[in-house]
């Protein structure tokens, strides 16, 4: 890929931090405009919502890391347990020249386990983290400090734009990873389109590694999203603070509470912000004034939980061949390795 022309075409600015670390970001003006427009659109619907991708400003990303260390938040530990156990099983699928591409890399902590595995079968690794959060620059710097044999090319943007960015980078095979069950935030339809998008851009020798949260006891699910320290509540409410800060809005955070429930029929945790009183809100940069009634809910996230048969049929439908399924000891979580058919 001719990096420079593609980067210009897509409206990115590049930041070369050190020899082995460059990241690309869309201009600030374009991201603020998109944020303001999307918020206007989703808060004008009869059922108000805020996209979960807006959780992740710097504070939101930090609070997400706090969630990962909560005893109730099993997905993090379950996926880590799997990653710690798969070295010998994953290495036979690798050659000596894989790139690592990560969707929603966040603080890239679990990624280290994969980097360690890849660096067992090759001397140098090129890592492409893609994340909408500015946390990417610090995570990338930390990695470069700890791994002299790593080069990082980051993209601070949405999954979709990041995938367009890295498509046709070069002929080397990619291990494309999507950890943390972020896939569960998509609706069924969005999820299928996303899998197809990944499948379409994969080369025949690329691999796809996806972490998915499994259906389980409802109490375990409830506790994971309603933790006793109220960290998930802080995470959910932080999106209102972000809208206040970046879009000149006047949400009074005290007038909202976190609400997370499991819908068994839909197989998902649904997360909302509940308005505690009738109230009017103005969001200046979205040119929007809305009224919320007492107990009205703003939807902020769905987190789907999957059965093995659902996973197998979604992979098949989107043209993937399942190579491996690895589970944690409680069978709470699965890592699936797949390739393009
Ligand atoms: C649930 S966290 C997972 C973080 C990490 N991969 C893990 O497993 O712990 C989701 C990550 O994806 C990023 N993210 C969320 N929505 C995104 C989007 N639409 N495009 C790009 N990144 C997104 C967030 O900033 C966050 O770092």
mmCIF file of C-alpha atoms and ligand atoms in Angstrom:
data_model
loop_
_atom_site.group_PDB
_atom_site.id
_atom_site.type_symbol
_atom_site.label_atom_id
_atom_site.label_comp_id
_atom_site.label_asym_id
_atom_site.label_seq_id
_atom_site.Cartn_x
_atom_site.Cartn_y
_atom_site.Cartn_z
ATOM 1 C CA UNK A 1 0.000 0.000 0.000
ATOM 2 C CA UNK A 2 1.202 3.533 -0.703
ATOM 3 C CA UNK A 3 0.652 4.794 2.851
ATOM 4 C CA UNK A 4 0.932 8.469 2.115
ATOM 5 C CA UNK A 5 -1.602 8.645 -0.682
ATOM 6 C CA UNK A 6 -4.098 6.429 1.108
ATOM 7 C CA UNK A 7 -3.695 8.442 4.290
ATOM 8 C CA UNK A 8 -4.287 11.703 2.420
ATOM 9 C CA UNK A 9 -7.244 10.215 0.590
ATOM 10 C CA UNK A 10 -8.868 9.207 3.863
ATOM 11 C CA UNK A 11 -8.173 12.578 5.521
ATOM 12 C CA UNK A 12 -5.751 11.368 8.197
ATOM 13 C CA UNK A 13 -2.958 13.190 9.937
ATOM 14 C CA UNK A 14 0.055 11.088 10.746
ATOM 15 C CA UNK A 15 1.978 11.313 14.023
ATOM 16 C CA UNK A 16 5.459 9.804 13.945
ATOM 17 C CA UNK A 17 6.338 9.452 17.580
ATOM 18 C CA UNK A 18 9.549 7.475 17.238
ATOM 19 C CA UNK A 19 11.205 5.267 14.664
ATOM 20 C CA UNK A 20 9.007 2.249 15.366
ATOM 21 C CA UNK A 21 5.756 4.078 16.198
ATOM 22 C CA UNK A 22 3.433 5.997 13.904
ATOM 23 C CA UNK A 23 -0.261 6.504 14.271
ATOM 24 C CA UNK A 24 -2.913 8.052 12.082
ATOM 25 C CA UNK A 25 -5.881 10.126 13.168
ATOM 26 C CA UNK A 26 -8.695 11.841 11.290
ATOM 27 C CA UNK A 27 -8.681 15.618 11.770
ATOM 28 C CA UNK A 28 -10.245 16.859 15.023
ATOM 29 C CA UNK A 29 -12.830 18.894 13.111
ATOM 30 C CA UNK A 30 -14.179 15.857 11.252
ATOM 31 C CA UNK A 31 -14.468 13.730 14.418
ATOM 32 C CA UNK A 32 -16.266 16.459 16.416
ATOM 33 C CA UNK A 33 -18.706 17.056 13.563
ATOM 34 C CA UNK A 34 -19.505 13.350 13.243
ATOM 35 C CA UNK A 35 -19.964 13.057 17.014
ATOM 36 C CA UNK A 36 -22.327 16.070 17.122
ATOM 37 C CA UNK A 37 -24.355 14.847 14.154
ATOM 38 C CA UNK A 38 -24.702 11.282 15.411
ATOM 39 C CA UNK A 39 -25.765 12.414 18.870
ATOM 40 C CA UNK A 40 -28.365 14.707 17.329
ATOM 41 C CA UNK A 41 -29.692 11.888 15.177
ATOM 42 C CA UNK A 42 -29.933 9.212 17.894
ATOM 43 C CA UNK A 43 -31.375 11.522 20.573
ATOM 44 C CA UNK A 44 -34.089 12.673 18.181
ATOM 45 C CA UNK A 45 -35.452 9.138 17.742
ATOM 46 C CA UNK A 46 -38.616 8.081 19.657
ATOM 47 C CA UNK A 47 -36.381 5.629 21.577
ATOM 48 C CA UNK A 48 -33.361 7.721 22.459
ATOM 49 C CA UNK A 49 -29.909 6.181 22.278
ATOM 50 C CA UNK A 50 -26.192 6.987 22.352
ATOM 51 C CA UNK A 51 -23.804 4.711 20.430
ATOM 52 C CA UNK A 52 -21.452 2.690 22.688
ATOM 53 C CA UNK A 53 -18.481 3.831 20.612
ATOM 54 C CA UNK A 54 -18.825 7.224 22.342
ATOM 55 C CA UNK A 55 -18.053 5.702 25.756
ATOM 56 C CA UNK A 56 -14.382 5.768 24.943
ATOM 57 C CA UNK A 57 -12.901 9.198 25.498
ATOM 58 C CA UNK A 58 -9.690 9.064 27.561
ATOM 59 C CA UNK A 59 -11.641 8.909 30.849
ATOM 60 C CA UNK A 60 -14.020 6.264 29.461
ATOM 61 C CA UNK A 61 -11.085 4.096 28.373
ATOM 62 C CA UNK A 62 -9.525 4.437 31.841
ATOM 63 C CA UNK A 63 -12.795 3.474 33.516
ATOM 64 C CA UNK A 64 -13.107 0.484 31.158
ATOM 65 C CA UNK A 65 -9.703 -0.683 32.403
ATOM 66 C CA UNK A 66 -11.013 -0.390 35.977
ATOM 67 C CA UNK A 67 -13.982 -2.563 34.952
ATOM 68 C CA UNK A 68 -11.535 -5.185 33.686
ATOM 69 C CA UNK A 69 -10.057 -5.536 37.156
ATOM 70 C CA UNK A 70 -13.419 -5.995 38.907
ATOM 71 C CA UNK A 71 -14.017 -9.463 40.368
ATOM 72 C CA UNK A 72 -17.514 -9.538 38.805
ATOM 73 C CA UNK A 73 -16.304 -8.711 35.286
ATOM 74 C CA UNK A 74 -15.415 -12.274 34.245
ATOM 75 C CA UNK A 75 -14.887 -11.656 30.445
ATOM 76 C CA UNK A 76 -11.485 -10.103 30.984
ATOM 77 C CA UNK A 77 -10.101 -12.890 33.170
ATOM 78 C CA UNK A 78 -11.721 -15.636 31.109
ATOM 79 C CA UNK A 79 -10.215 -14.373 27.853
ATOM 80 C CA UNK A 80 -6.833 -13.827 29.501
ATOM 81 C CA UNK A 81 -6.900 -17.407 30.808
ATOM 82 C CA UNK A 82 -7.511 -18.671 27.252
ATOM 83 C CA UNK A 83 -4.768 -16.513 25.736
ATOM 84 C CA UNK A 84 -2.321 -17.756 28.364
ATOM 85 C CA UNK A 85 -3.056 -21.363 27.413
ATOM 86 C CA UNK A 86 -3.009 -21.335 23.611
ATOM 87 C CA UNK A 87 0.611 -20.702 22.718
ATOM 88 C CA UNK A 88 1.372 -24.273 21.610
ATOM 89 C CA UNK A 89 -1.962 -24.557 19.787
ATOM 90 C CA UNK A 90 -1.680 -21.260 17.918
ATOM 91 C CA UNK A 91 1.964 -21.450 16.822
ATOM 92 C CA UNK A 92 1.388 -24.227 14.225
ATOM 93 C CA UNK A 93 -0.954 -21.863 12.332
ATOM 94 C CA UNK A 94 1.653 -19.092 12.140
ATOM 95 C CA UNK A 95 4.564 -18.523 9.788
ATOM 96 C CA UNK A 96 7.529 -16.269 10.402
ATOM 97 C CA UNK A 97 6.065 -13.113 8.934
ATOM 98 C CA UNK A 98 2.593 -12.417 10.321
ATOM 99 C CA UNK A 99 1.338 -8.898 11.025
ATOM 100 C CA UNK A 100 -0.923 -8.453 14.036
ATOM 101 C CA UNK A 101 -4.033 -6.327 13.425
ATOM 102 C CA UNK A 102 -6.226 -5.583 16.434
ATOM 103 C CA UNK A 103 -9.716 -4.110 16.353
ATOM 104 C CA UNK A 104 -10.559 -2.183 19.534
ATOM 105 C CA UNK A 105 -7.096 -2.598 21.030
ATOM 106 C CA UNK A 106 -7.765 -0.310 24.042
ATOM 107 C CA UNK A 107 -4.857 -0.482 26.460
ATOM 108 C CA UNK A 108 -3.434 -3.508 24.557
ATOM 109 C CA UNK A 109 -2.800 -5.449 27.764
ATOM 110 C CA UNK A 110 -4.135 -8.831 26.599
ATOM 111 C CA UNK A 111 -2.451 -8.166 23.265
ATOM 112 C CA UNK A 112 0.888 -8.687 24.983
ATOM 113 C CA UNK A 113 0.087 -12.378 25.303
ATOM 114 C CA UNK A 114 -0.398 -12.582 21.531
ATOM 115 C CA UNK A 115 2.702 -10.511 20.819
ATOM 116 C CA UNK A 116 4.705 -12.921 22.999
ATOM 117 C CA UNK A 117 3.353 -15.863 20.994
ATOM 118 C CA UNK A 118 4.024 -14.256 17.608
ATOM 119 C CA UNK A 119 7.542 -13.280 18.618
ATOM 120 C CA UNK A 120 8.253 -16.951 19.320
ATOM 121 C CA UNK A 121 7.924 -17.714 15.610
ATOM 122 C CA UNK A 122 9.312 -14.503 14.102
ATOM 123 C CA UNK A 123 12.052 -11.999 14.974
ATOM 124 C CA UNK A 124 10.133 -8.840 14.284
ATOM 125 C CA UNK A 125 6.444 -7.977 14.429
ATOM 126 C CA UNK A 126 4.417 -5.204 12.851
ATOM 127 C CA UNK A 127 1.354 -4.390 14.968
ATOM 128 C CA UNK A 128 -1.669 -2.407 13.713
ATOM 129 C CA UNK A 129 -3.926 -1.376 16.595
ATOM 130 C CA UNK A 130 -7.228 0.193 15.524
ATOM 131 C CA UNK A 131 -9.199 2.014 18.191
ATOM 132 C CA UNK A 132 -11.521 4.978 18.300
ATOM 133 C CA UNK A 133 -10.013 6.056 21.629
ATOM 134 C CA UNK A 134 -7.044 8.370 22.032
ATOM 135 C CA UNK A 135 -5.778 5.861 24.593
ATOM 136 C CA UNK A 136 -4.144 4.182 21.574
ATOM 137 C CA UNK A 137 -1.161 6.557 21.578
ATOM 138 C CA UNK A 138 -0.206 5.773 25.188
ATOM 139 C CA UNK A 139 -0.818 2.012 24.798
ATOM 140 C CA UNK A 140 1.344 1.984 21.685
ATOM 141 C CA UNK A 141 4.154 3.895 23.414
ATOM 142 C CA UNK A 142 4.082 1.453 26.335
ATOM 143 C CA UNK A 143 4.311 -1.507 23.964
ATOM 144 C CA UNK A 144 7.197 -0.009 22.006
ATOM 145 C CA UNK A 145 9.108 0.580 25.220
ATOM 146 C CA UNK A 146 8.710 -3.042 26.275
ATOM 147 C CA UNK A 147 9.153 -4.742 22.877
ATOM 148 C CA UNK A 148 12.230 -3.619 20.909
ATOM 149 C CA UNK A 149 11.264 -5.993 18.080
ATOM 150 C CA UNK A 150 7.877 -4.412 17.560
ATOM 151 C CA UNK A 151 6.820 -1.706 15.078
ATOM 152 C CA UNK A 152 3.449 -0.102 15.638
ATOM 153 C CA UNK A 153 1.259 1.592 13.045
ATOM 154 C CA UNK A 154 -1.913 2.675 14.822
ATOM 155 C CA UNK A 155 -5.185 4.018 13.473
ATOM 156 C CA UNK A 156 -7.283 6.114 15.864
ATOM 157 C CA UNK A 157 -10.624 5.622 14.149
ATOM 158 C CA UNK A 158 -13.662 3.357 13.866
ATOM 159 C CA UNK A 159 -13.216 -0.353 13.185
ATOM 160 C CA UNK A 160 -14.574 0.045 9.650
ATOM 161 C CA UNK A 161 -12.335 2.977 8.709
ATOM 162 C CA UNK A 162 -9.339 1.283 10.316
ATOM 163 C CA UNK A 163 -9.962 -1.856 8.271
ATOM 164 C CA UNK A 164 -10.154 0.218 5.071
ATOM 165 C CA UNK A 165 -6.903 1.841 6.096
ATOM 166 C CA UNK A 166 -4.954 -1.395 6.541
ATOM 167 C CA UNK A 167 -6.455 -3.216 3.544
ATOM 168 C CA UNK A 168 -3.780 -3.998 0.922
ATOM 169 C CA UNK A 169 -1.018 -2.810 3.277
ATOM 170 C CA UNK A 170 1.316 -5.456 1.871
ATOM 171 C CA UNK A 171 1.370 -9.138 0.918
ATOM 172 C CA UNK A 172 2.252 -10.484 4.351
ATOM 173 C CA UNK A 173 -0.372 -12.478 6.217
ATOM 174 C CA UNK A 174 -2.377 -10.775 8.963
ATOM 175 C CA UNK A 175 -3.607 -12.220 12.211
ATOM 176 C CA UNK A 176 -6.714 -10.052 12.674
ATOM 177 C CA UNK A 177 -7.959 -10.053 16.259
ATOM 178 C CA UNK A 178 -11.184 -8.783 17.780
ATOM 179 C CA UNK A 179 -11.020 -9.428 21.515
ATOM 180 C CA UNK A 180 -13.156 -8.571 24.525
ATOM 181 C CA UNK A 181 -16.450 -9.667 22.895
ATOM 182 C CA UNK A 182 -16.782 -6.172 21.414
ATOM 183 C CA UNK A 183 -18.504 -8.009 18.562
ATOM 184 C CA UNK A 184 -21.415 -8.503 20.998
ATOM 185 C CA UNK A 185 -22.220 -4.775 20.792
ATOM 186 C CA UNK A 186 -23.424 -5.154 17.219
ATOM 187 C CA UNK A 187 -27.003 -6.053 16.266
ATOM 188 C CA UNK A 188 -27.294 -9.371 14.419
ATOM 189 C CA UNK A 189 -27.446 -7.584 11.104
ATOM 190 C CA UNK A 190 -24.526 -5.249 11.835
ATOM 191 C CA UNK A 191 -22.524 -8.223 13.109
ATOM 192 C CA UNK A 192 -23.065 -10.195 9.902
ATOM 193 C CA UNK A 193 -22.088 -7.204 7.760
ATOM 194 C CA UNK A 194 -19.001 -6.687 9.893
ATOM 195 C CA UNK A 195 -17.904 -10.324 9.601
ATOM 196 C CA UNK A 196 -18.440 -10.140 5.842
ATOM 197 C CA UNK A 197 -16.387 -6.950 5.640
ATOM 198 C CA UNK A 198 -13.510 -8.629 7.469
ATOM 199 C CA UNK A 199 -13.849 -11.752 5.354
ATOM 200 C CA UNK A 200 -13.825 -9.731 2.115
ATOM 201 C CA UNK A 201 -10.605 -7.940 2.933
ATOM 202 C CA UNK A 202 -8.789 -11.047 4.192
ATOM 203 C CA UNK A 203 -6.158 -12.728 2.050
ATOM 204 C CA UNK A 204 -6.249 -16.507 1.789
ATOM 205 C CA UNK A 205 -3.443 -16.917 4.340
ATOM 206 C CA UNK A 206 -4.827 -14.393 6.869
ATOM 207 C CA UNK A 207 -6.259 -15.610 10.176
ATOM 208 C CA UNK A 208 -9.103 -14.188 12.253
ATOM 209 C CA UNK A 209 -9.159 -14.553 16.043
ATOM 210 C CA UNK A 210 -12.330 -13.403 17.777
ATOM 211 C CA UNK A 211 -13.226 -13.478 21.478
ATOM 212 C CA UNK A 212 -16.914 -13.999 22.256
ATOM 213 C CA UNK A 213 -18.895 -14.041 25.467
ATOM 214 C CA UNK A 214 -21.080 -17.117 25.926
ATOM 215 C CA UNK A 215 -24.605 -17.525 27.319
ATOM 216 C CA UNK A 216 -24.478 -18.369 31.015
ATOM 217 C CA UNK A 217 -26.176 -18.127 34.389
ATOM 218 C CA UNK A 218 -28.146 -14.873 34.461
ATOM 219 C CA UNK A 219 -26.925 -13.918 37.936
ATOM 220 C CA UNK A 220 -23.311 -14.003 36.709
ATOM 221 C CA UNK A 221 -24.300 -11.734 33.820
ATOM 222 C CA UNK A 222 -26.289 -9.392 36.046
ATOM 223 C CA UNK A 223 -23.401 -9.004 38.492
ATOM 224 C CA UNK A 224 -20.884 -8.333 35.713
ATOM 225 C CA UNK A 225 -22.845 -5.281 34.549
ATOM 226 C CA UNK A 226 -24.067 -4.161 38.006
ATOM 227 C CA UNK A 227 -20.847 -4.396 40.005
ATOM 228 C CA UNK A 228 -20.799 -3.589 43.681
ATOM 229 C CA UNK A 229 -18.268 -0.757 43.256
ATOM 230 C CA UNK A 230 -20.536 0.894 40.677
ATOM 231 C CA UNK A 231 -17.667 1.176 38.206
ATOM 232 C CA UNK A 232 -19.887 0.141 35.270
ATOM 233 C CA UNK A 233 -22.345 2.835 36.365
ATOM 234 C CA UNK A 234 -19.489 5.377 36.334
ATOM 235 C CA UNK A 235 -18.502 4.157 32.842
ATOM 236 C CA UNK A 236 -22.062 4.491 31.538
ATOM 237 C CA UNK A 237 -22.625 7.952 33.068
ATOM 238 C CA UNK A 238 -19.254 9.207 31.780
ATOM 239 C CA UNK A 239 -20.689 9.423 28.261
ATOM 240 C CA UNK A 240 -22.952 12.272 29.426
ATOM 241 C CA UNK A 241 -19.964 14.083 30.903
ATOM 242 C CA UNK A 242 -18.168 13.617 27.591
ATOM 243 C CA UNK A 243 -21.105 15.110 25.671
ATOM 244 C CA UNK A 244 -21.126 18.064 28.104
ATOM 245 C CA UNK A 245 -17.393 18.636 27.595
ATOM 246 C CA UNK A 246 -17.104 18.121 23.857
ATOM 247 C CA UNK A 247 -20.494 19.201 22.545
ATOM 248 C CA UNK A 248 -21.348 22.007 24.987
ATOM 249 C CA UNK A 249 -24.250 20.249 26.638
ATOM 250 C CA UNK A 250 -25.846 20.638 30.060
ATOM 251 C CA UNK A 251 -26.622 17.105 31.250
ATOM 252 C CA UNK A 252 -26.780 17.080 35.055
ATOM 253 C CA UNK A 253 -25.177 13.691 35.743
ATOM 254 C CA UNK A 254 -26.873 13.508 39.167
ATOM 255 C CA UNK A 255 -30.213 13.357 37.372
ATOM 256 C CA UNK A 256 -29.417 10.000 35.728
ATOM 257 C CA UNK A 257 -28.791 6.461 36.888
ATOM 258 C CA UNK A 258 -27.218 3.372 35.340
ATOM 259 C CA UNK A 259 -29.611 0.567 34.403
ATOM 260 C CA UNK A 260 -28.467 -2.822 33.000
ATOM 261 C CA UNK A 261 -30.746 -5.834 32.458
ATOM 262 C CA UNK A 262 -30.461 -9.192 30.719
ATOM 263 C CA UNK A 263 -33.087 -9.849 28.043
ATOM 264 C CA UNK A 264 -33.189 -13.617 27.774
ATOM 265 C CA UNK A 265 -35.154 -13.737 24.565
ATOM 266 C CA UNK A 266 -32.697 -11.447 22.788
ATOM 267 C CA UNK A 267 -29.735 -13.045 24.585
ATOM 268 C CA UNK A 268 -28.193 -9.735 25.560
ATOM 269 C CA UNK A 269 -27.439 -7.337 28.361
ATOM 270 C CA UNK A 270 -29.058 -4.012 27.596
ATOM 271 C CA UNK A 271 -27.567 -0.936 29.173
ATOM 272 C CA UNK A 272 -29.407 2.346 29.647
ATOM 273 C CA UNK A 273 -29.225 5.721 31.400
ATOM 274 C CA UNK A 274 -32.455 6.388 33.254
ATOM 275 C CA UNK A 275 -33.680 9.952 33.672
ATOM 276 C CA UNK A 276 -34.540 10.472 37.355
ATOM 277 C CA UNK A 277 -36.844 13.434 36.721
ATOM 278 C CA UNK A 278 -38.505 15.306 33.905
ATOM 279 C CA UNK A 279 -35.742 17.483 32.482
ATOM 280 C CA UNK A 280 -34.676 19.523 29.467
ATOM 281 C CA UNK A 281 -31.252 19.216 27.922
ATOM 282 C CA UNK A 282 -29.473 21.435 25.411
ATOM 283 C CA UNK A 283 -26.576 20.160 23.314
ATOM 284 C CA UNK A 284 -25.247 23.281 21.598
ATOM 285 C CA UNK A 285 -22.871 21.733 19.058
ATOM 286 C CA UNK A 286 -25.614 19.319 17.963
ATOM 287 C CA UNK A 287 -28.074 22.245 17.737
ATOM 288 C CA UNK A 288 -30.450 20.174 19.823
ATOM 289 C CA UNK A 289 -32.826 20.658 22.758
ATOM 290 C CA UNK A 290 -34.663 17.628 24.124
ATOM 291 C CA UNK A 291 -36.990 16.858 26.994
ATOM 292 C CA UNK A 292 -36.737 13.650 28.967
ATOM 293 C CA UNK A 293 -39.607 12.402 31.090
ATOM 294 C CA UNK A 294 -39.098 10.855 34.528
ATOM 295 C CA UNK A 295 -37.889 7.224 34.108
ATOM 296 C CA UNK A 296 -37.282 7.653 30.381
ATOM 297 C CA UNK A 297 -34.385 5.484 29.228
ATOM 298 C CA UNK A 298 -31.521 6.383 26.911
ATOM 299 C CA UNK A 299 -30.130 3.175 25.453
ATOM 300 C CA UNK A 300 -26.321 3.056 25.500
ATOM 301 C CA UNK A 301 -25.206 -0.513 24.774
ATOM 302 C CA UNK A 302 -26.248 -4.047 23.913
ATOM 303 C CA UNK A 303 -23.880 -6.840 24.803
ATOM 304 C CA UNK A 304 -24.928 -10.069 23.135
ATOM 305 C CA UNK A 305 -24.127 -13.457 24.642
ATOM 306 C CA UNK A 306 -23.717 -16.305 22.183
ATOM 307 C CA UNK A 307 -24.327 -20.045 21.957
ATOM 308 C CA UNK A 308 -21.824 -22.233 20.125
ATOM 309 C CA UNK A 309 -24.353 -22.997 17.403
ATOM 310 C CA UNK A 310 -25.020 -19.267 16.841
ATOM 311 C CA UNK A 311 -21.277 -18.660 16.505
ATOM 312 C CA UNK A 312 -20.828 -21.554 14.097
ATOM 313 C CA UNK A 313 -23.700 -20.494 11.860
ATOM 314 C CA UNK A 314 -22.623 -16.801 11.812
ATOM 315 C CA UNK A 315 -19.094 -17.811 10.781
ATOM 316 C CA UNK A 316 -20.405 -20.125 8.083
ATOM 317 C CA UNK A 317 -22.824 -17.510 6.761
ATOM 318 C CA UNK A 318 -20.020 -14.987 6.443
ATOM 319 C CA UNK A 319 -17.713 -17.393 4.619
ATOM 320 C CA UNK A 320 -15.364 -18.369 7.436
ATOM 321 C CA UNK A 321 -13.968 -21.807 8.135
ATOM 322 C CA UNK A 322 -13.688 -22.423 11.859
ATOM 323 C CA UNK A 323 -10.231 -23.780 12.709
ATOM 324 C CA UNK A 324 -10.309 -23.861 16.523
ATOM 325 C CA UNK A 325 -12.507 -22.984 19.489
ATOM 326 C CA UNK A 326 -10.723 -22.450 22.809
ATOM 327 C CA UNK A 327 -12.593 -22.059 26.119
ATOM 328 C CA UNK A 328 -11.744 -20.919 29.644
ATOM 329 C CA UNK A 329 -12.148 -23.426 32.473
ATOM 330 C CA UNK A 330 -15.690 -22.208 33.336
ATOM 331 C CA UNK A 331 -16.792 -22.143 29.681
ATOM 332 C CA UNK A 332 -17.803 -18.505 30.094
ATOM 333 C CA UNK A 333 -15.926 -17.277 27.032
ATOM 334 C CA UNK A 334 -14.584 -18.599 23.731
ATOM 335 C CA UNK A 335 -11.748 -17.625 21.409
ATOM 336 C CA UNK A 336 -12.401 -18.702 17.844
ATOM 337 C CA UNK A 337 -9.679 -19.016 15.224
ATOM 338 C CA UNK A 338 -10.982 -18.933 11.652
ATOM 339 C CA UNK A 339 -9.847 -18.408 8.090
ATOM 340 C CA UNK A 340 -11.518 -17.335 4.900
ATOM 341 C CA UNK A 341 -13.104 -20.164 2.917
HETATM 342 C C1 LIG B 1 -14.821 -3.531 25.278
HETATM 343 S S1 LIG B 1 -13.374 -2.610 24.976
HETATM 344 C C2 LIG B 1 -12.221 -3.915 24.672
HETATM 345 C C3 LIG B 1 -10.792 -3.499 24.857
HETATM 346 C C4 LIG B 1 -9.782 -4.636 24.703
HETATM 347 N N1 LIG B 1 -9.766 -5.153 23.340
HETATM 348 C C5 LIG B 1 -10.106 -5.750 25.647
HETATM 349 O O1 LIG B 1 -10.456 -6.824 25.177
HETATM 350 O O2 LIG B 1 -9.989 -5.553 26.860
HETATM 351 C C6 LIG B 1 -13.714 -2.016 23.359
HETATM 352 C C7 LIG B 1 -12.580 -1.239 22.708
HETATM 353 O O3 LIG B 1 -12.980 -0.942 21.371
HETATM 354 C C8 LIG B 1 -12.909 0.451 21.123
HETATM 355 N N2 LIG B 1 -14.085 0.771 20.299
HETATM 356 C C9 LIG B 1 -15.383 0.731 20.656
HETATM 357 N N3 LIG B 1 -16.169 0.981 19.610
HETATM 358 C C10 LIG B 1 -15.330 1.205 18.564
HETATM 359 C C11 LIG B 1 -15.539 1.497 17.191
HETATM 360 N N4 LIG B 1 -16.766 1.602 16.673
HETATM 361 N N5 LIG B 1 -14.458 1.630 16.394
HETATM 362 C C12 LIG B 1 -13.191 1.505 16.904
HETATM 363 N N6 LIG B 1 -12.942 1.224 18.197
HETATM 364 C C13 LIG B 1 -13.997 1.067 19.008
HETATM 365 C C14 LIG B 1 -12.946 1.130 22.466
HETATM 366 O O4 LIG B 1 -12.263 2.372 22.473
HETATM 367 C C15 LIG B 1 -12.286 0.088 23.377
HETATM 368 O O5 LIG B 1 -10.908 0.278 23.479
#
